[in-house]
Coordinates of C-alpha atoms in Angstrom, one line a residue:
M239 CA -27.8 -14.1 5.8
K240 CA -31.6 -14.2 6.2
T241 CA -32.6 -12.8 2.8
I242 CA -31.1 -14.2 -0.4
A243 CA -31.5 -12.7 -3.9
I244 CA -31.1 -15.3 -6.6
L245 CA -30.5 -14.1 -10.2
G246 CA -32.0 -16.2 -12.9
T247 CA -35.0 -18.5 -13.1
G248 CA -33.6 -21.6 -14.9
T249 CA -33.2 -25.1 -13.4
M250 CA -30.2 -24.2 -11.3
S251 CA -31.7 -21.0 -10.0
T252 CA -35.0 -22.6 -9.0
G253 CA -33.2 -25.5 -7.4
I254 CA -31.1 -23.1 -5.3
A255 CA -34.2 -21.1 -4.4
Q256 CA -36.0 -24.3 -3.3
V257 CA -33.3 -25.4 -0.9
A258 CA -33.0 -21.8 0.4
V259 CA -36.7 -21.5 1.3
Q260 CA -36.7 -25.0 2.7
S261 CA -33.9 -24.0 5.1
G262 CA -35.9 -21.0 6.3
H263 CA -34.5 -18.2 4.2
E264 CA -36.4 -15.5 2.5
V265 CA -35.8 -15.5 -1.3
I266 CA -36.0 -12.8 -3.9
L267 CA -36.1 -14.6 -7.3
W268 CA -35.1 -12.3 -10.2
N269 CA -35.4 -12.4 -14.0
R270 CA -35.9 -9.3 -16.2
R271 CA -38.8 -11.1 -18.0
E272 CA -42.1 -11.3 -16.0
A273 CA -43.0 -14.6 -17.9
S274 CA -39.7 -16.1 -16.8
V275 CA -40.2 -15.1 -13.2
E276 CA -43.6 -16.8 -13.2
K277 CA -42.0 -19.9 -14.8
G278 CA -39.3 -19.9 -12.2
L279 CA -41.9 -19.7 -9.3
G280 CA -43.7 -22.6 -10.9
G281 CA -40.5 -24.6 -10.9
I282 CA -40.1 -24.1 -7.2
R283 CA -43.7 -25.0 -6.6
K284 CA -43.3 -28.2 -8.7
G285 CA -40.2 -29.2 -6.7
L286 CA -42.0 -28.7 -3.4
D287 CA -45.1 -30.5 -4.7
R288 CA -42.9 -33.5 -5.6
L289 CA -41.5 -33.7 -2.0
L290 CA -45.0 -33.3 -0.6
K291 CA -46.3 -36.2 -2.8
K292 CA -43.5 -38.4 -1.6
E293 CA -44.3 -37.4 2.0
R294 CA -40.8 -36.0 2.6
I295 CA -42.3 -32.7 3.7
S296 CA -45.6 -31.8 5.4
Q297 CA -48.3 -29.6 3.9
S298 CA -47.4 -26.8 6.4
D299 CA -43.7 -27.0 5.5
H300 CA -44.7 -26.9 1.8
D301 CA -46.9 -23.8 2.2
A302 CA -44.4 -22.0 4.5
S303 CA -41.6 -22.6 2.0
L304 CA -43.6 -21.2 -0.9
A305 CA -44.5 -18.1 1.2
R306 CA -40.8 -17.3 1.6
V307 CA -40.1 -16.7 -2.1
R308 CA -41.0 -13.6 -4.0
G309 CA -40.5 -13.2 -7.8
V310 CA -39.4 -9.8 -9.2
A311 CA -38.5 -8.4 -12.6
A312 CA -36.6 -5.3 -11.3
L313 CA -33.0 -5.8 -10.2
E314 CA -33.4 -3.0 -7.7
E315 CA -35.4 -5.4 -5.6
A316 CA -32.2 -7.1 -4.6
K317 CA -31.2 -4.1 -2.4
T318 CA -32.8 -5.8 0.6
A319 CA -30.7 -9.0 0.3
D320 CA -27.9 -10.1 2.6
I321 CA -26.3 -12.1 -0.2
V322 CA -26.8 -12.3 -4.0
I323 CA -26.4 -15.6 -5.7
E324 CA -26.1 -15.2 -9.5
A325 CA -27.1 -18.2 -11.6
V326 CA -27.8 -16.8 -15.1
S327 CA -26.4 -18.1 -18.4
E328 CA -22.7 -18.9 -18.5
D329 CA -21.8 -15.6 -20.2
L330 CA -18.9 -13.6 -18.7
E331 CA -20.1 -10.2 -20.0
L332 CA -23.7 -10.8 -18.8
K333 CA -22.5 -11.8 -15.4
Q334 CA -20.1 -8.9 -15.0
D335 CA -22.7 -6.4 -16.1
L336 CA -25.1 -7.7 -13.5
F337 CA -22.6 -7.5 -10.7
E338 CA -21.5 -4.0 -11.8
R339 CA -25.2 -2.9 -11.6
L340 CA -25.7 -4.6 -8.3
S341 CA -22.7 -2.8 -6.9
Q342 CA -24.7 0.4 -7.2
I343 CA -27.9 -1.2 -5.7
C344 CA -26.8 -3.3 -2.8
A345 CA -25.3 -2.2 0.5
D346 CA -21.5 -2.3 0.8
E347 CA -21.6 -5.3 3.1
V348 CA -23.7 -7.6 0.9
V349 CA -21.9 -10.7 -0.3
F350 CA -21.9 -11.5 -4.1
A351 CA -21.7 -15.2 -5.1
S352 CA -21.7 -16.7 -8.6
N353 CA -22.9 -20.2 -9.5
T354 CA -20.6 -20.2 -12.5
S355 CA -19.5 -23.7 -13.6
S356 CA -16.2 -22.7 -15.2
L357 CA -15.5 -18.9 -15.3
S358 CA -12.9 -17.1 -13.3
I359 CA -14.2 -15.8 -9.9
T360 CA -11.4 -13.2 -9.9
R361 CA -12.4 -12.0 -13.3
L362 CA -16.1 -11.9 -12.4
A363 CA -15.3 -9.9 -9.2
K364 CA -13.4 -7.2 -11.1
N365 CA -16.2 -4.7 -11.5
S366 CA -18.2 -5.8 -8.5
G367 CA -16.8 -3.1 -6.2
R368 CA -16.2 -5.7 -3.5
P369 CA -13.7 -8.3 -4.5
D370 CA -13.2 -9.3 -0.9
L371 CA -16.9 -10.1 -0.6
F372 CA -17.1 -12.0 -3.9
I373 CA -17.0 -15.8 -4.1
G374 CA -18.0 -18.8 -6.2
M375 CA -20.8 -21.0 -4.9
H376 CA -21.0 -23.8 -7.5
F377 CA -24.1 -26.0 -7.0
F378 CA -24.8 -29.2 -9.0
N379 CA -27.9 -30.3 -10.8
P380 CA -30.4 -31.3 -9.5
V381 CA -29.7 -28.9 -6.7
P382 CA -32.2 -30.4 -4.1
A383 CA -30.6 -33.8 -4.5
M384 CA -26.9 -33.1 -5.0
K385 CA -24.9 -32.6 -1.8
L386 CA -21.8 -30.9 -3.2
V387 CA -21.2 -27.1 -3.4
E388 CA -17.8 -26.0 -4.6
I389 CA -16.7 -22.9 -2.6
V390 CA -14.4 -21.0 -4.9
R391 CA -12.2 -18.1 -3.6
G392 CA -11.2 -15.4 -5.9
L393 CA -7.8 -13.7 -5.6
E394 CA -9.1 -11.2 -3.0
T395 CA -11.9 -13.2 -1.3
S396 CA -11.7 -12.7 2.4
D397 CA -11.6 -15.5 5.0
A398 CA -14.8 -14.0 6.6
T399 CA -16.6 -14.2 3.3
A400 CA -15.6 -17.8 2.7
A401 CA -16.7 -18.7 6.3
K402 CA -20.1 -17.0 5.8
V403 CA -20.8 -18.7 2.5
T404 CA -19.6 -22.1 3.8
A405 CA -21.9 -21.8 6.7
L406 CA -24.8 -20.9 4.4
A407 CA -24.2 -23.9 2.2
E408 CA -24.3 -26.1 5.4
K409 CA -27.6 -24.5 6.4
F410 CA -28.9 -25.6 2.9
G411 CA -28.0 -29.1 3.9
K412 CA -25.0 -29.2 1.5
V413 CA -21.4 -30.3 1.8
P414 CA -19.2 -27.3 0.9
I415 CA -15.7 -28.0 -0.3
E416 CA -13.3 -25.2 -0.9
V417 CA -11.3 -25.2 -4.2
N418 CA -9.0 -22.8 -5.9
D419 CA -10.1 -20.4 -8.7
S420 CA -9.1 -22.3 -11.8
P421 CA -11.1 -22.9 -15.0
G422 CA -13.7 -25.6 -14.4
F423 CA -12.7 -25.8 -10.8
V424 CA -12.5 -29.6 -9.8
V425 CA -15.6 -31.4 -11.0
N426 CA -16.1 -30.0 -14.4
R427 CA -12.3 -30.0 -15.2
V428 CA -12.4 -33.8 -14.6
V429 CA -15.8 -34.8 -15.9
M430 CA -16.1 -32.6 -19.0
P431 CA -13.2 -34.4 -21.0
M432 CA -15.0 -37.7 -20.2
I433 CA -18.3 -36.4 -21.6
N434 CA -16.5 -35.0 -24.6
E435 CA -14.7 -38.3 -25.3
A436 CA -17.9 -40.3 -24.9
A437 CA -19.5 -38.0 -27.6
Y438 CA -16.5 -38.8 -29.9
V439 CA -17.0 -42.5 -29.2
L440 CA -20.6 -42.2 -30.2
M441 CA -19.9 -40.0 -33.3
Q442 CA -17.3 -42.5 -34.5
G443 CA -19.7 -45.4 -34.2
V444 CA -17.8 -47.4 -31.6
A445 CA -21.1 -48.0 -29.7
D446 CA -24.5 -46.4 -29.3
A447 CA -25.3 -44.0 -26.5
K448 CA -26.9 -46.7 -24.2
A449 CA -24.0 -49.0 -24.6
I450 CA -21.5 -46.3 -23.9
D451 CA -23.3 -45.3 -20.7
E452 CA -23.8 -48.9 -19.6
C453 CA -20.0 -49.6 -20.1
M454 CA -19.1 -46.6 -17.9
K455 CA -21.7 -47.6 -15.2
L456 CA -20.8 -51.2 -15.0
G457 CA -17.0 -50.9 -15.8
C458 CA -16.3 -47.8 -13.7
N459 CA -19.1 -48.0 -11.1
H460 CA -20.5 -44.7 -12.1
P461 CA -24.2 -44.2 -11.1
M462 CA -24.9 -42.5 -14.4
G463 CA -23.3 -42.7 -17.8
P464 CA -21.5 -39.7 -19.3
L465 CA -24.0 -39.1 -22.1
A466 CA -27.0 -39.2 -19.8
L467 CA -25.2 -36.9 -17.4
A468 CA -24.5 -34.5 -20.3
D469 CA -28.3 -34.5 -21.1
L470 CA -29.0 -33.7 -17.4
V471 CA -26.5 -30.9 -17.2
G472 CA -27.7 -29.5 -20.6
L473 CA -25.6 -29.8 -23.8
D474 CA -25.5 -26.0 -24.1
V475 CA -23.9 -25.8 -20.7
V476 CA -21.5 -28.6 -21.5
C477 CA -20.5 -26.9 -24.7
A478 CA -20.0 -23.6 -22.9
I479 CA -17.8 -25.2 -20.2
L480 CA -15.7 -27.0 -22.8
D481 CA -15.3 -23.8 -24.7
T482 CA -14.0 -22.1 -21.6
L483 CA -11.6 -24.9 -20.7
H484 CA -10.3 -25.0 -24.3
R485 CA -9.8 -21.3 -24.4
E486 CA -8.1 -21.1 -21.0
F487 CA -5.9 -24.2 -21.3
G488 CA -5.4 -24.5 -25.1
V489 CA -5.6 -28.3 -24.8
A490 CA -7.2 -30.2 -27.6
H491 CA -9.2 -32.7 -25.5
Y492 CA -11.3 -29.7 -24.2
K493 CA -12.4 -28.7 -27.6
P494 CA -16.2 -29.6 -27.9
C495 CA -16.9 -32.7 -30.0
P496 CA -18.6 -31.6 -33.3
L497 CA -21.6 -33.9 -32.4
I498 CA -22.2 -31.9 -29.2
Q499 CA -22.1 -28.6 -31.1
K500 CA -24.4 -30.0 -33.8
Y501 CA -27.0 -31.0 -31.2
V502 CA -26.8 -27.6 -29.6
D503 CA -27.3 -25.9 -33.0
A504 CA -30.3 -28.1 -33.5
G505 CA -31.7 -27.1 -30.1
W506 CA -31.3 -30.7 -28.7
L507 CA -30.1 -29.6 -25.3
G508 CA -30.9 -32.7 -23.2
T509 CA -33.7 -33.3 -20.7
K510 CA -34.8 -29.6 -20.6
T511 CA -35.8 -29.8 -24.3
Q512 CA -36.8 -33.5 -24.2
R513 CA -34.0 -34.5 -26.6
G514 CA -30.2 -34.7 -26.6
F515 CA -28.2 -37.9 -26.7
Y516 CA -31.5 -39.5 -25.7
Q517 CA -35.2 -38.7 -26.3
Y518 CA -37.3 -38.1 -23.2

């Protein structure tokens, strides 16, 4: 898997692209908007610049990594990839449409992977034309720093596909852990109710955001409080994952707290908009 097409140019996409080029892979970074492509390339450069400034990479490694990424606005450019990693918005129809289009563009042996944080891999694979070559590859934010990648098999994912993608994650310097295809997989199914409850505690005036986070850090030995974590993940993403979990399981504690929804409606999405539970 020398050449990797990455769909999307947001925080997750650029993070995946950065670790891919640093590990020696060629990357095709796609977004249908030229301006978004340029922004995504700028995000990769910014991440590499940060490592260079901290003297964690050399100037030659920095320059070589940047030379391995190419931004494109035409999905047809993905035809030269050995694997496609989709990391667009958490929208089932959008993702399914992209994979259906890619099935007509990419060679039959190309692996399709989704970075979805909560959607069914089996469902996403339905129109891909290659359910045996379809898999979940769930990274965590910030991608360059977080070691875990959840490897999620769909109903028809082959052993060979799982082995290839596991090996790729290891080449990225990550720790791949295989989990079953279930809404939210492992991490989000466990952590999202905690974030949701923390938002309720804040909304009900039990404590302010800082106090809630300090309680969880000092009382549960968490490195980051749940509200700060929600801001880092993005409140729109948190809300989308909770909606999926609530729809799939029908359990009340997955229903997004009204305060989270209010912040999303206001455009307070966390660190990426400089305001969420905290101001940045």
